Tab-separated table of C-alpha atoms in Angstrom:
chain	number	residue	atom	x	y	z
A	1	MET	CA	-47.203	31.028	16.246
A	2	SER	CA	-44.850	34.036	15.798
A	3	PRO	CA	-42.285	34.432	12.961
A	4	ARG	CA	-39.459	33.819	15.403
A	5	CYS	CA	-40.628	30.217	15.843
A	6	ALA	CA	-39.313	29.504	12.349
A	7	ALA	CA	-36.054	27.695	11.902
A	8	THR	CA	-32.843	29.195	10.500
A	9	VAL	CA	-32.013	26.079	8.590
A	10	THR	CA	-33.037	27.638	5.253
A	11	TYR	CA	-29.839	29.538	5.372
A	12	GLN	CA	-27.556	26.649	6.227
A	13	ARG	CA	-25.217	25.285	3.517
A	14	ARG	CA	-27.205	22.005	3.458
A	15	GLN	CA	-30.855	21.257	4.033
A	16	PRO	CA	-31.492	18.910	6.963
A	17	GLU	CA	-32.730	16.038	4.848
A	18	HIS	CA	-29.371	16.060	3.015
A	19	THR	CA	-27.268	15.631	6.175
A	20	VAL	CA	-25.757	12.440	7.543
A	21	LEU	CA	-27.556	13.028	10.858
A	22	TYR	CA	-31.024	13.256	9.236
A	23	ARG	CA	-30.521	10.284	6.858
A	24	THR	CA	-29.193	8.080	9.639
A	25	ILE	CA	-32.113	8.821	12.023
A	26	GLU	CA	-34.673	8.588	9.206
A	27	ALA	CA	-33.386	5.215	8.020
A	28	HIS	CA	-32.563	3.497	11.340
A	29	LEU	CA	-34.907	5.021	13.967
A	30	PRO	CA	-37.561	2.256	13.546
A	31	THR	CA	-34.877	-0.367	14.117
A	32	PHE	CA	-33.483	1.471	17.129
A	33	LEU	CA	-36.891	1.828	18.704
A	34	ALA	CA	-37.618	-1.841	18.129
A	35	GLN	CA	-34.354	-2.880	19.782
A	36	THR	CA	-35.036	-0.655	22.784
A	37	ALA	CA	-38.734	-1.629	23.215
A	38	GLY	CA	-39.344	-3.350	26.553
A	39	GLU	CA	-41.899	-6.028	27.320
A	40	ALA	CA	-43.805	-3.459	29.363
A	41	GLU	CA	-44.636	0.098	28.382
A	42	ARG	CA	-42.416	1.645	31.075
A	43	SER	CA	-39.406	-0.651	30.404
A	44	GLY	CA	-38.575	0.829	26.991
A	45	LEU	CA	-37.212	4.252	26.154
A	46	PRO	CA	-38.884	7.213	27.924
A	47	ALA	CA	-41.461	9.026	25.737
A	48	PHE	CA	-39.417	12.287	25.721
A	49	VAL	CA	-36.471	10.446	24.033
A	50	LYS	CA	-38.737	9.153	21.266
A	51	ARG	CA	-40.289	12.605	20.826
A	52	GLU	CA	-36.833	14.162	20.412
A	53	PHE	CA	-35.993	11.906	17.486
A	54	GLU	CA	-39.450	12.294	15.871
A	55	ALA	CA	-39.419	16.091	16.253
A	56	TYR	CA	-35.933	16.298	14.623
A	57	LEU	CA	-37.277	14.466	11.521
A	58	ARG	CA	-39.790	17.341	11.126
A	59	CYS	CA	-37.217	20.187	11.833
A	60	GLY	CA	-36.592	22.448	8.870
A	61	ILE	CA	-38.868	20.408	6.521
A	62	LEU	CA	-41.288	22.602	4.489
A	63	ALA	CA	-43.842	19.793	4.358
A	64	HIS	CA	-44.515	20.350	8.093
A	65	GLY	CA	-45.223	24.103	7.889
A	66	PHE	CA	-43.422	27.293	7.162
A	67	THR	CA	-43.325	31.085	7.300
A	68	ARG	CA	-43.957	32.765	3.995
A	69	LEU	CA	-41.926	35.904	3.197
A	70	ARG	CA	-42.213	38.462	0.400
A	71	CYS	CA	-40.274	41.468	-0.684
A	72	ALA	CA	-41.843	44.835	-1.553
A	73	THR	CA	-41.360	44.339	-5.315
A	74	ARG	CA	-42.498	40.707	-5.186
A	75	ALA	CA	-39.236	39.680	-6.804
A	76	SER	CA	-39.027	36.667	-4.450
A	77	GLU	CA	-41.182	34.867	-1.925
A	78	PRO	CA	-38.870	32.599	0.112
A	79	LEU	CA	-40.305	30.008	2.521
A	80	LEU	CA	-38.814	29.492	5.991
A	81	PRO	CA	-39.580	26.091	7.596
A	82	PHE	CA	-40.390	25.629	11.206
A	83	SER	CA	-37.847	24.292	13.723
A	84	CYS	CA	-38.291	21.483	16.268
A	85	LYS	CA	-37.017	23.764	19.195
A	86	ARG	CA	-35.621	20.735	20.972
A	87	ARG	CA	-32.603	20.713	23.298
A	88	GLY	CA	-31.027	17.330	22.644
A	89	PHE	CA	-28.897	17.118	19.440
A	90	CYS	CA	-30.554	19.196	16.727
A	91	PRO	CA	-27.703	21.333	15.254
A	92	SER	CA	-29.971	24.088	13.988
A	93	CYS	CA	-32.042	24.605	17.118
A	94	GLY	CA	-28.965	24.123	19.314
A	95	GLY	CA	-27.080	26.716	17.311
A	96	ARG	CA	-29.880	29.241	17.637
A	97	ARG	CA	-30.183	28.651	21.353
A	98	MET	CA	-26.360	28.981	21.698
A	99	ALA	CA	-26.275	32.316	19.874
A	100	GLU	CA	-29.269	33.732	21.597
A	101	ARG	CA	-28.195	32.890	25.162
A	102	ALA	CA	-24.564	33.940	24.579
A	103	ALA	CA	-25.753	37.333	23.338
A	104	PHE	CA	-28.105	37.644	26.288
A	105	LEU	CA	-25.232	36.942	28.747
A	106	VAL	CA	-23.002	39.569	27.213
A	107	ASP	CA	-25.623	42.272	26.747
A	108	GLN	CA	-27.745	41.855	29.912
A	109	VAL	CA	-25.910	39.791	32.532
A	110	LEU	CA	-22.134	39.953	32.595
A	111	PRO	CA	-20.688	43.373	33.583
A	112	ARG	CA	-17.581	44.894	32.003
A	113	VAL	CA	-15.115	43.204	34.339
A	114	PRO	CA	-12.616	40.397	33.669
A	115	VAL	CA	-14.099	36.924	33.536
A	116	ARG	CA	-12.406	33.595	34.200
A	117	GLN	CA	-13.747	30.163	33.126
A	118	TRP	CA	-13.545	27.362	35.624
A	119	VAL	CA	-14.442	23.822	34.397
A	120	LEU	CA	-15.244	20.974	36.861
A	121	THR	CA	-15.269	17.423	35.475
A	122	LEU	CA	-16.651	14.611	37.627
A	123	PRO	CA	-15.841	10.869	38.156
A	124	TYR	CA	-17.604	8.424	35.907
A	125	ARG	CA	-19.865	7.047	38.714
A	126	LEU	CA	-21.184	10.626	39.470
A	127	ARG	CA	-21.741	11.419	35.781
A	128	TYR	CA	-24.172	8.516	35.477
A	129	ARG	CA	-26.126	9.472	38.643
A	130	LEU	CA	-26.281	13.183	37.871
A	131	ALA	CA	-27.461	12.643	34.316
A	132	TRP	CA	-30.947	11.702	35.559
A	133	ASP	CA	-31.069	12.975	39.159
A	134	HIS	CA	-31.355	16.703	38.533
A	135	ALA	CA	-31.838	17.496	42.219
A	136	LEU	CA	-28.494	15.866	43.019
A	137	CYS	CA	-26.948	17.591	39.993
A	138	ARG	CA	-27.991	20.989	41.353
A	139	ALA	CA	-26.754	20.037	44.867
A	140	VAL	CA	-23.292	19.137	43.515
A	141	LEU	CA	-23.335	22.466	41.556
A	142	GLY	CA	-24.189	24.312	44.751
A	143	ALA	CA	-21.239	22.836	46.619
A	144	TYR	CA	-18.924	23.682	43.715
A	145	ALA	CA	-20.329	27.230	43.368
A	146	ARG	CA	-19.952	27.930	47.106
A	147	ALA	CA	-16.376	26.772	47.006
A	148	LEU	CA	-15.606	29.255	44.174
A	149	LEU	CA	-17.409	32.122	45.897
A	150	ALA	CA	-15.539	31.440	49.178
A	151	PHE	CA	-12.167	31.271	47.399
A	152	TYR	CA	-12.648	34.755	45.870
A	153	ALA	CA	-13.982	36.146	49.149
A	154	ARG	CA	-10.887	34.846	51.041
A	155	ALA	CA	-8.506	36.187	48.387
A	156	ALA	CA	-10.184	39.612	48.714
A	157	ARG	CA	-9.888	39.573	52.515
A	158	ALA	CA	-6.207	38.820	52.211
A	159	HIS	CA	-5.829	42.107	50.321
A	160	GLY	CA	-7.835	44.080	52.880
A	161	ILE	CA	-11.219	43.993	51.107
A	162	ARG	CA	-13.950	42.987	53.537
A	163	ASP	CA	-17.341	41.653	52.455
A	164	GLY	CA	-16.220	41.285	48.811
A	165	GLN	CA	-18.495	39.097	46.675
A	166	THR	CA	-18.275	37.748	43.136
A	167	GLY	CA	-20.800	36.030	40.884
A	168	THR	CA	-20.966	32.989	38.609
A	169	VAL	CA	-22.817	31.747	35.557
A	170	THR	CA	-22.718	28.000	35.136
A	171	VAL	CA	-23.756	25.927	32.088
A	172	ILE	CA	-24.295	22.208	32.716
A	173	GLN	CA	-22.922	20.382	29.686
A	174	ARG	CA	-24.043	16.822	29.174
A	175	PHE	CA	-21.745	15.654	26.382
A	176	GLY	CA	-18.053	15.260	25.611
A	177	SER	CA	-16.274	15.763	22.385
A	178	GLY	CA	-16.763	12.108	21.407
A	179	LEU	CA	-20.574	12.174	21.883
A	180	GLN	CA	-20.214	10.331	25.208
A	181	LEU	CA	-22.346	11.310	28.164
A	182	ASN	CA	-20.035	13.515	30.234
A	183	LEU	CA	-21.963	15.762	32.585
A	184	HIS	CA	-19.708	18.565	33.768
A	185	TYR	CA	-19.888	22.204	34.779
A	186	HIS	CA	-18.571	25.222	32.751
A	187	THR	CA	-18.571	28.290	35.024
A	188	LEU	CA	-17.922	31.916	34.099
A	189	VAL	CA	-16.684	33.707	37.251
A	190	LEU	CA	-16.408	37.482	37.599
A	191	ASP	CA	-12.616	37.503	38.186
A	192	GLY	CA	-12.611	39.631	41.319
A	193	VAL	CA	-15.050	40.912	43.872
A	194	PHE	CA	-17.524	43.721	44.275
A	195	SER	CA	-17.503	45.804	47.489
A	196	GLU	CA	-19.920	48.404	48.682
A	197	ALA	CA	-18.133	51.224	50.448
A	198	GLN	CA	-21.476	52.963	50.897
A	199	PRO	CA	-24.949	51.845	50.069
A	200	GLY	CA	-25.658	51.936	46.311
A	201	HIS	CA	-21.978	52.495	45.239
A	202	LEU	CA	-20.212	49.336	44.034
A	203	THR	CA	-16.472	49.007	43.316
A	204	PHE	CA	-14.913	46.044	41.507
A	205	HIS	CA	-11.561	44.771	42.653
A	206	PRO	CA	-9.815	42.506	40.116
A	207	ALA	CA	-8.337	39.283	41.554
A	208	PRO	CA	-4.748	38.143	40.853
A	209	PRO	CA	-4.584	35.029	38.636
A	210	PRO	CA	-4.987	31.849	40.730
A	211	SER	CA	-1.890	29.751	41.190
A	212	ASP	CA	-1.684	26.049	40.562
A	213	GLU	CA	-1.849	25.580	44.310
A	214	ASP	CA	-5.016	27.718	44.533
A	215	VAL	CA	-6.736	25.582	41.922
A	216	ALA	CA	-5.726	22.410	43.744
A	217	GLN	CA	-7.082	23.854	46.988
A	218	VAL	CA	-10.392	24.741	45.494
A	219	LEU	CA	-10.659	21.245	43.925
A	220	ALA	CA	-9.841	19.568	47.258
A	221	THR	CA	-12.582	21.629	48.910
A	222	VAL	CA	-15.076	20.627	46.197
A	223	ARG	CA	-14.095	16.977	46.526
A	224	THR	CA	-14.640	17.047	50.286
A	225	ARG	CA	-17.982	18.830	50.135
A	226	VAL	CA	-19.338	16.563	47.402
A	227	GLY	CA	-18.201	13.510	49.386
A	228	ARG	CA	-20.112	14.791	52.463
A	229	LEU	CA	-23.151	15.446	50.220
A	230	LEU	CA	-23.084	11.876	48.877
A	231	THR	CA	-22.638	10.434	52.363
A	232	ARG	CA	-25.677	12.343	53.704
A	233	ARG	CA	-27.710	11.046	50.769
A	234	GLN	CA	-26.369	7.500	51.237
A	235	LEU	CA	-24.771	7.570	47.772
A	236	ALA	CA	-21.163	7.158	48.804
A	237	SER	CA	-19.248	4.269	47.225
A	238	GLY	CA	-19.835	1.036	49.129
A	239	ASP	CA	-22.881	2.288	51.053
A	240	ASP	CA	-25.030	-0.804	51.830
A	241	HIS	CA	-28.139	1.389	52.300
A	242	ALA	CA	-27.914	3.367	49.104
A	243	PRO	CA	-31.265	4.253	47.615
A	244	PRO	CA	-32.337	2.590	44.363
A	245	ASP	CA	-31.216	3.915	41.027
A	246	PRO	CA	-34.102	6.149	39.755
A	247	LEU	CA	-33.133	5.862	36.130
A	248	SER	CA	-32.993	2.071	36.205
A	249	GLU	CA	-36.412	2.027	37.839
A	250	THR	CA	-37.854	4.387	35.208
A	251	SER	CA	-36.231	2.871	32.092
A	252	PRO	CA	-33.807	0.013	32.310
A	253	VAL	CA	-33.011	0.304	28.638
A	254	LEU	CA	-32.090	4.036	28.908
A	255	ALA	CA	-30.133	3.220	32.059
A	256	GLY	CA	-27.983	0.687	30.113
A	257	ILE	CA	-27.474	3.180	27.279
A	258	VAL	CA	-26.472	5.991	29.659
A	259	SER	CA	-24.149	3.732	31.613
A	260	ALA	CA	-22.402	2.590	28.410
A	261	SER	CA	-22.202	6.196	27.131
A	262	VAL	CA	-20.443	7.340	30.267
A	263	GLN	CA	-17.850	4.612	29.908
A	264	GLY	CA	-17.348	5.033	26.166
A	265	ARG	CA	-18.800	1.625	25.440
A	266	VAL	CA	-21.574	0.159	23.244
A	267	ALA	CA	-24.918	-0.816	24.845
A	268	LEU	CA	-26.875	-2.419	21.995
A	269	GLY	CA	-26.236	-5.020	19.242
A	270	PRO	CA	-23.569	-7.600	18.734
A	271	ARG	CA	-20.855	-5.333	20.125
A	272	ALA	CA	-22.619	-4.646	23.413
A	273	GLY	CA	-20.045	-4.009	26.117
A	274	ALA	CA	-17.247	-3.273	23.700
A	275	ARG	CA	-15.451	0.097	23.594
A	276	VAL	CA	-16.362	2.635	20.944
A	277	ARG	CA	-14.102	2.205	17.917
A	278	ARG	CA	-11.322	4.809	17.878
A	279	LEU	CA	-9.210	5.744	14.808
A	280	GLY	CA	-5.996	7.710	14.878
A	281	ASP	CA	-2.314	7.412	15.705
A	282	GLU	CA	-1.103	5.046	18.415
A	283	PRO	CA	-0.281	6.793	21.676
A	284	ASP	CA	3.333	7.496	22.519
A	285	LEU	CA	3.708	5.555	25.739
A	286	GLY	CA	7.140	6.919	26.405
A	287	HIS	CA	5.969	10.535	26.724
A	288	VAL	CA	3.856	11.870	29.563
A	289	THR	CA	1.872	14.976	28.778
A	290	SER	CA	0.606	17.673	31.093
A	291	ARG	CA	-2.788	19.295	31.097
A	292	GLY	CA	-1.138	22.694	31.518
A	293	PRO	CA	-1.225	25.420	34.163
A	294	ARG	CA	-4.105	26.095	36.608
A	295	GLN	CA	-5.355	22.514	36.382
A	296	ALA	CA	-5.680	19.883	39.063
A	297	GLN	CA	-6.940	16.319	39.286
A	298	LEU	CA	-8.084	14.368	42.404
A	299	GLU	CA	-9.856	11.034	42.545
A	300	GLY	CA	-11.638	11.450	39.307
A	301	PHE	CA	-12.440	15.158	39.821
A	302	ASP	CA	-10.735	17.583	37.453
A	303	LEU	CA	-10.720	21.400	37.730
A	304	HIS	CA	-9.346	23.818	35.031
A	305	ALA	CA	-9.120	27.576	35.334
A	306	ASN	CA	-6.725	28.884	32.728
A	307	VAL	CA	-9.148	30.626	30.303
A	308	TRP	CA	-9.434	34.396	31.055
A	309	VAL	CA	-11.162	37.254	29.184
A	310	PRO	CA	-10.240	40.932	29.807
A	311	PRO	CA	-13.013	43.367	30.818
A	312	HIS	CA	-13.566	45.087	27.437
A	313	ASP	CA	-13.174	42.197	25.013
A	314	ARG	CA	-16.859	41.534	24.625
A	315	ALA	CA	-16.451	39.702	21.322
A	316	ARG	CA	-14.177	37.172	22.995
A	317	LEU	CA	-16.583	36.856	25.875
A	318	GLU	CA	-19.489	36.143	23.566
A	319	GLN	CA	-17.367	33.587	21.727
A	320	LEU	CA	-16.622	31.908	25.046
A	321	GLY	CA	-20.314	31.990	25.864
A	322	ARG	CA	-21.089	30.183	22.611
A	323	TYR	CA	-18.520	27.570	23.458
A	324	LEU	CA	-20.259	26.881	26.766
A	325	LEU	CA	-23.693	26.737	25.136
A	326	ARG	CA	-22.801	24.932	21.966
A	327	PRO	CA	-24.871	21.931	20.729
A	328	PRO	CA	-23.247	18.513	21.010
A	329	LEU	CA	-22.827	17.703	17.326
A	330	ALA	CA	-21.292	19.603	14.402
A	331	GLN	CA	-22.716	18.204	11.165
A	332	ASP	CA	-19.601	19.092	9.168
A	333	ARG	CA	-17.559	16.562	11.164
A	334	VAL	CA	-19.996	13.660	10.604
A	335	ARG	CA	-19.973	11.596	7.375
A	336	PHE	CA	-20.776	8.165	5.998
A	337	ARG	CA	-18.174	5.579	5.165
A	338	ALA	CA	-18.525	3.361	2.174
A	339	ASP	CA	-19.541	0.441	4.489
A	340	GLY	CA	-22.530	2.412	5.884
A	341	ARG	CA	-20.910	3.231	9.255
A	342	ILE	CA	-20.729	6.802	10.621
A	343	LEU	CA	-17.388	8.499	11.107
A	344	VAL	CA	-17.245	11.341	13.606
A	345	GLU	CA	-14.199	13.610	13.410
A	346	LEU	CA	-12.990	15.033	16.662
A	347	LYS	CA	-12.374	18.786	16.826
A	348	SER	CA	-8.919	18.116	18.342
A	349	VAL	CA	-6.878	14.909	18.591
A	350	TRP	CA	-7.125	13.273	21.964
A	351	ARG	CA	-4.006	12.692	24.095
A	352	ASP	CA	-4.059	8.996	23.174
A	353	GLY	CA	-3.886	9.861	19.469
A	354	THR	CA	-7.601	9.309	18.676
A	355	SER	CA	-8.808	11.559	15.878
A	356	HIS	CA	-12.040	9.882	14.772
A	357	LEU	CA	-14.768	7.719	16.268
A	358	LEU	CA	-16.533	5.079	14.254
A	359	PHE	CA	-20.125	4.005	14.948
A	360	ASP	CA	-22.610	1.577	13.512
A	361	PRO	CA	-25.926	3.407	12.900
A	362	ILE	CA	-27.667	1.959	16.003
A	363	GLU	CA	-24.546	2.735	18.090
A	364	PHE	CA	-24.745	6.311	16.826
A	365	LEU	CA	-28.432	6.669	17.770
A	366	GLU	CA	-27.826	5.260	21.246
A	367	LYS	CA	-25.146	7.898	21.871
A	368	LEU	CA	-27.635	10.641	20.807
A	369	ALA	CA	-30.327	9.174	23.117
A	370	ALA	CA	-27.990	9.238	26.114
A	371	ILE	CA	-27.321	13.038	25.941
A	372	ILE	CA	-30.946	14.136	25.620
A	373	PRO	CA	-31.867	16.123	28.740
A	374	ARG	CA	-35.106	15.518	30.593
A	375	PRO	CA	-37.964	17.959	29.803
A	376	ALA	CA	-38.203	21.151	31.940
A	377	VAL	CA	-34.699	20.705	33.329
A	378	ASN	CA	-32.767	23.945	33.617
A	379	LEU	CA	-29.126	23.799	32.460
A	380	LEU	CA	-28.104	27.459	33.137
A	381	PHE	CA	-27.599	28.737	36.703
A	382	TYR	CA	-26.492	31.959	38.477
A	383	HIS	CA	-24.871	32.288	41.892
A	384	GLY	CA	-23.417	35.033	44.088
A	385	VAL	CA	-24.077	38.622	43.071
A	386	LEU	CA	-25.527	37.341	39.786
A	387	ALA	CA	-28.162	35.207	41.446
A	388	PRO	CA	-31.731	36.177	40.444
A	389	HIS	CA	-32.611	37.536	43.901
A	390	ALA	CA	-29.208	39.020	44.854
A	391	ARG	CA	-29.672	42.448	46.361
A	392	THR	CA	-27.135	44.226	44.185
A	393	ARG	CA	-27.725	42.253	40.960
A	394	SER	CA	-29.236	45.179	39.015
A	395	GLN	CA	-26.215	47.318	39.855
A	396	VAL	CA	-23.731	44.578	39.037
A	397	VAL	CA	-25.041	43.864	35.571
A	398	ARG	CA	-24.909	47.576	34.718
A	399	TYR	CA	-21.376	47.981	36.068
A	400	GLY	CA	-18.957	49.522	33.526
A	401	ARG	CA	-21.549	49.822	30.755
A	402	PRO	CA	-21.907	53.161	28.990
A	403	ALA	CA	-25.053	55.047	29.743
A	404	PRO	CA	-27.634	54.753	26.915
A	405	ASP	CA	-28.002	57.742	24.656
A	406	PRO	CA	-31.585	58.806	24.783
A	407	THR	CA	-31.314	60.464	21.327
A	408	ALA	CA	-29.912	57.371	19.624
A	409	HIS	CA	-32.213	55.276	17.426
A	410	GLU	CA	-31.756	51.523	17.068
A	411	VAL	CA	-31.422	50.302	13.508
A	412	ASP	CA	-32.261	46.665	14.149
A	413	ASP	CA	-34.599	44.561	16.283
A	414	SER	CA	-32.057	42.999	18.596
A	415	PRO	CA	-32.352	43.427	22.355
A	416	ARG	CA	-30.182	46.116	23.809
A	417	GLY	CA	-29.175	47.400	27.228
A	418	ALA	CA	-28.687	45.819	30.623
A	419	THR	CA	-32.074	46.534	32.155
A	420	GLY	CA	-35.659	45.867	31.335
A	421	PRO	CA	-37.380	42.573	30.536
A	422	ARG	CA	-35.673	40.114	28.250
A	423	ARG	CA	-36.998	40.026	24.696
A	424	PRO	CA	-36.520	36.894	22.563
A	425	TRP	CA	-34.169	37.361	19.649
A	426	THR	CA	-35.601	36.993	16.205
A	427	TRP	CA	-33.896	34.613	13.784
A	428	ALA	CA	-32.995	37.522	11.564
A	429	ALA	CA	-31.337	39.475	14.403
A	430	LEU	CA	-29.333	36.444	15.482
A	431	LEU	CA	-27.978	35.747	11.951
A	432	ARG	CA	-27.044	39.397	11.587
A	433	ARG	CA	-25.194	39.403	14.887
A	434	VAL	CA	-23.417	36.033	14.547
A	435	PHE	CA	-22.676	35.910	10.794
A	436	ALA	CA	-23.158	39.550	9.668
A	437	LEU	CA	-25.786	38.159	7.348
A	438	ASP	CA	-28.892	40.174	6.553
A	439	VAL	CA	-31.428	37.421	5.679
A	440	LEU	CA	-34.255	39.945	5.353
A	441	ALA	CA	-32.623	41.465	2.283
A	442	CYS	CA	-34.242	40.205	-0.923
A	443	PRO	CA	-31.494	38.350	-2.893
A	444	ARG	CA	-32.938	39.619	-6.169
A	445	CYS	CA	-33.878	43.272	-5.708
A	446	GLY	CA	-32.207	44.199	-2.411
A	447	GLY	CA	-35.575	45.189	-0.879
A	448	ARG	CA	-36.781	44.168	2.560
A	449	LEU	CA	-38.499	40.891	3.121
A	450	ARG	CA	-41.543	40.841	5.380
A	451	VAL	CA	-43.699	38.061	6.772
A	452	ILE	CA	-46.977	37.632	4.949
A	453	ALA	CA	-48.272	34.368	6.382
A	454	ILE	CA	-47.628	31.532	8.881
A	455	VAL	CA	-48.765	28.338	7.128
A	456	GLN	CA	-49.533	25.334	9.383
A	457	ASN	CA	-52.696	23.805	7.853
A	458	PRO	CA	-51.534	20.568	6.079
A	459	ALA	CA	-53.894	21.065	3.123
A	460	VAL	CA	-52.656	24.690	2.579
A	461	VAL	CA	-49.032	23.510	2.940
A	462	ARG	CA	-49.499	20.896	0.282
A	463	ALA	CA	-51.275	23.291	-2.066
A	464	LEU	CA	-48.646	26.013	-1.782
A	465	LEU	CA	-45.753	23.568	-2.189
A	466	ALA	CA	-47.435	21.986	-5.204
A	467	HIS	CA	-48.110	25.378	-6.718
A	468	GLY	CA	-44.465	26.344	-6.311
A	469	GLY	CA	-43.247	23.036	-7.773
A	470	ARG	CA	-41.691	21.930	-4.498
A	471	ALA	CA	-41.657	18.305	-3.276
A	472	LEU	CA	-44.139	17.410	-0.582
A	473	SER	CA	-41.603	15.220	1.318
A	474	PRO	CA	-37.845	15.531	1.971
A	475	GLU	CA	-35.793	15.013	-1.144
A	476	ALA	CA	-32.955	12.791	0.181
A	477	PRO	CA	-30.132	12.316	-2.273
A	478	GLY	CA	-30.582	8.564	-2.598
A	479	PRO	CA	-31.259	6.007	0.107
A	480	ALA	CA	-29.086	5.914	3.266
A	481	PRO	CA	-26.356	3.296	3.214
A	482	PRO	CA	-27.516	-0.053	4.568
A	483	ALA	CA	-26.751	-1.189	8.080
A	484	PRO	CA	-23.207	-2.702	8.099
A	485	ALA	CA	-22.451	-6.246	8.936
A	486	ALA	CA	-21.001	-6.824	12.375
A	487	ILE	CA	-17.290	-6.128	12.294
A	488	GLY	CA	-15.102	-6.484	15.349
């Protein structure tokens, strides 16, 4: 195991075992697993969902292994615990993956041209089906991406540019701001087209901002193409010959949890079928709000295209990339109430006045279970001139970038340049890039920290922790609040 497998949680404000998320899972996971256990082995939760929760309880805990660091003067020897490296809800691993991939997109994929974000939201019935059926999810994404590529090509032809092509990067997000399962597509589009006047010489032509009518036309095209796709696969509403639900056949328990999450309802416990509790101001029924410009809705489909980044604002582009790739849960907005329930603060108040969501512990765990992606399922896709096998991709990703200075010397270990194989970012380089924090500087003497050992053997872990006077198990600040009584 290499040093970059270690977690960054040592440098968070709070250790994982002190967070509401950790304490809730640690205290209530056995009850949750008991309530979701089926009579047969295959009728309960899938194994990958159980592994996600169990791995999180080991993430950032020194008792499960660590990297040992030391400065040149031996003034300090900090220990860096290992991470779980899961993709579901772990804030530490999700934050690292977010920062790494956003930096990769800016440094090695997206050229220095304007970029526009298009966001496609789907009807509830599609969200449920696509959450498990990844082949269908990719097919819907393909229909959506082709509609965007065709829209830019038509706009270019209207201005006399023949054979113009653009490119897209799409992140499939599985969650909404309220921890509900909301599978939707965030797409970064090169806001214009590349043309090739002569072989090997690309020119970028910026596109005019799309009008509200343009966005509505693209959405209508997407709706039509997705409808045809569902009809071909016998998945259209009311189809008597629709194939069976693969998720329900695999795990009826998870199917119920996912269906309830899509609808914003509770699947387990005495409140099964009820809506998730919402706290906040009552909605003003006498005032109708608008979603704003460059936004359209049609039969449950929603398309938004009003976020735009100029060609040389790379910091803003990386910030937008982090937004697309962010983990589903921010620990600073989750806290216990006195009655033992979990209060989740929304980043922004919903249009109906909701500012917080209130969960019983089991309800909270079921929402986390619903948004965990299946193993080995890709959630990042490229189309058009950014597709992996596009003929001009290597030229496109270099477009507008300054030529590297052969005499320059890099002062850090972060990946640079638009060509060459991708190197994984180290935890130290990511923290330096995102937070301007040099974690390899000794806090006592200012010297450089270096890795001296990767400790995984349980006996050695126990011996080193005992020698340093550290606890062998997580030191939770008191027991987690008890499960609350059922309250309507």
